[in-house]
């Protein structure tokens, strides 16, 4: 039988049941949430479509609910790790807050259209890679595989 241990912060990582216990603890986190809430281990993502002010308000209401849930359960979100990701060319890029703090916007540099199509991103990435490969090729005097291959593997 296991001995009782004092836990001052978080879940003990070496415990096999640690993640399961944490998941049970946060199982009611999505109660009353209007948008989509996904949880994996100790990460939580709130996702919503914002085409109207009502969509923006729904996300903000959910953020307020999550903040109240955390307070009621004696937990805190790491606000430094909370980010907003705006997707779509015509996204109004609203600002959101968690508690009293504005959430920083995170731009991953990924091009995605309104239909979540990444073909333009793939074309641009391929063009960039080809330019780099062309620079490597033109800067090498030898065209042998042994000379050209090592620099390309660094990409």
CSV table of C-alpha atoms in Angstrom, one decimal, residues 82-86 95-96 102-108:
chain,number,residue,atom,x,y,z
A,82,UNK,CA,-2.3,31.5,-22.7
A,83,UNK,CA,-2.4,32.7,-26.3
A,84,UNK,CA,-5.0,33.7,-28.9
A,85,UNK,CA,-4.5,32.2,-32.4
A,86,UNK,CA,-6.5,34.0,-35.1
A,95,UNK,CA,-8.9,40.8,-28.2
A,96,UNK,CA,-9.8,38.5,-25.2
A,102,UNK,CA,-5.4,40.6,-21.9
A,103,UNK,CA,-4.3,37.4,-23.7
A,104,UNK,CA,-1.4,37.8,-26.0
A,105,UNK,CA,-1.9,37.0,-29.7
A,106,UNK,CA,0.2,34.1,-31.1
A,107,UNK,CA,1.0,34.0,-34.8
A,108,UNK,CA,2.5,30.8,-35.9
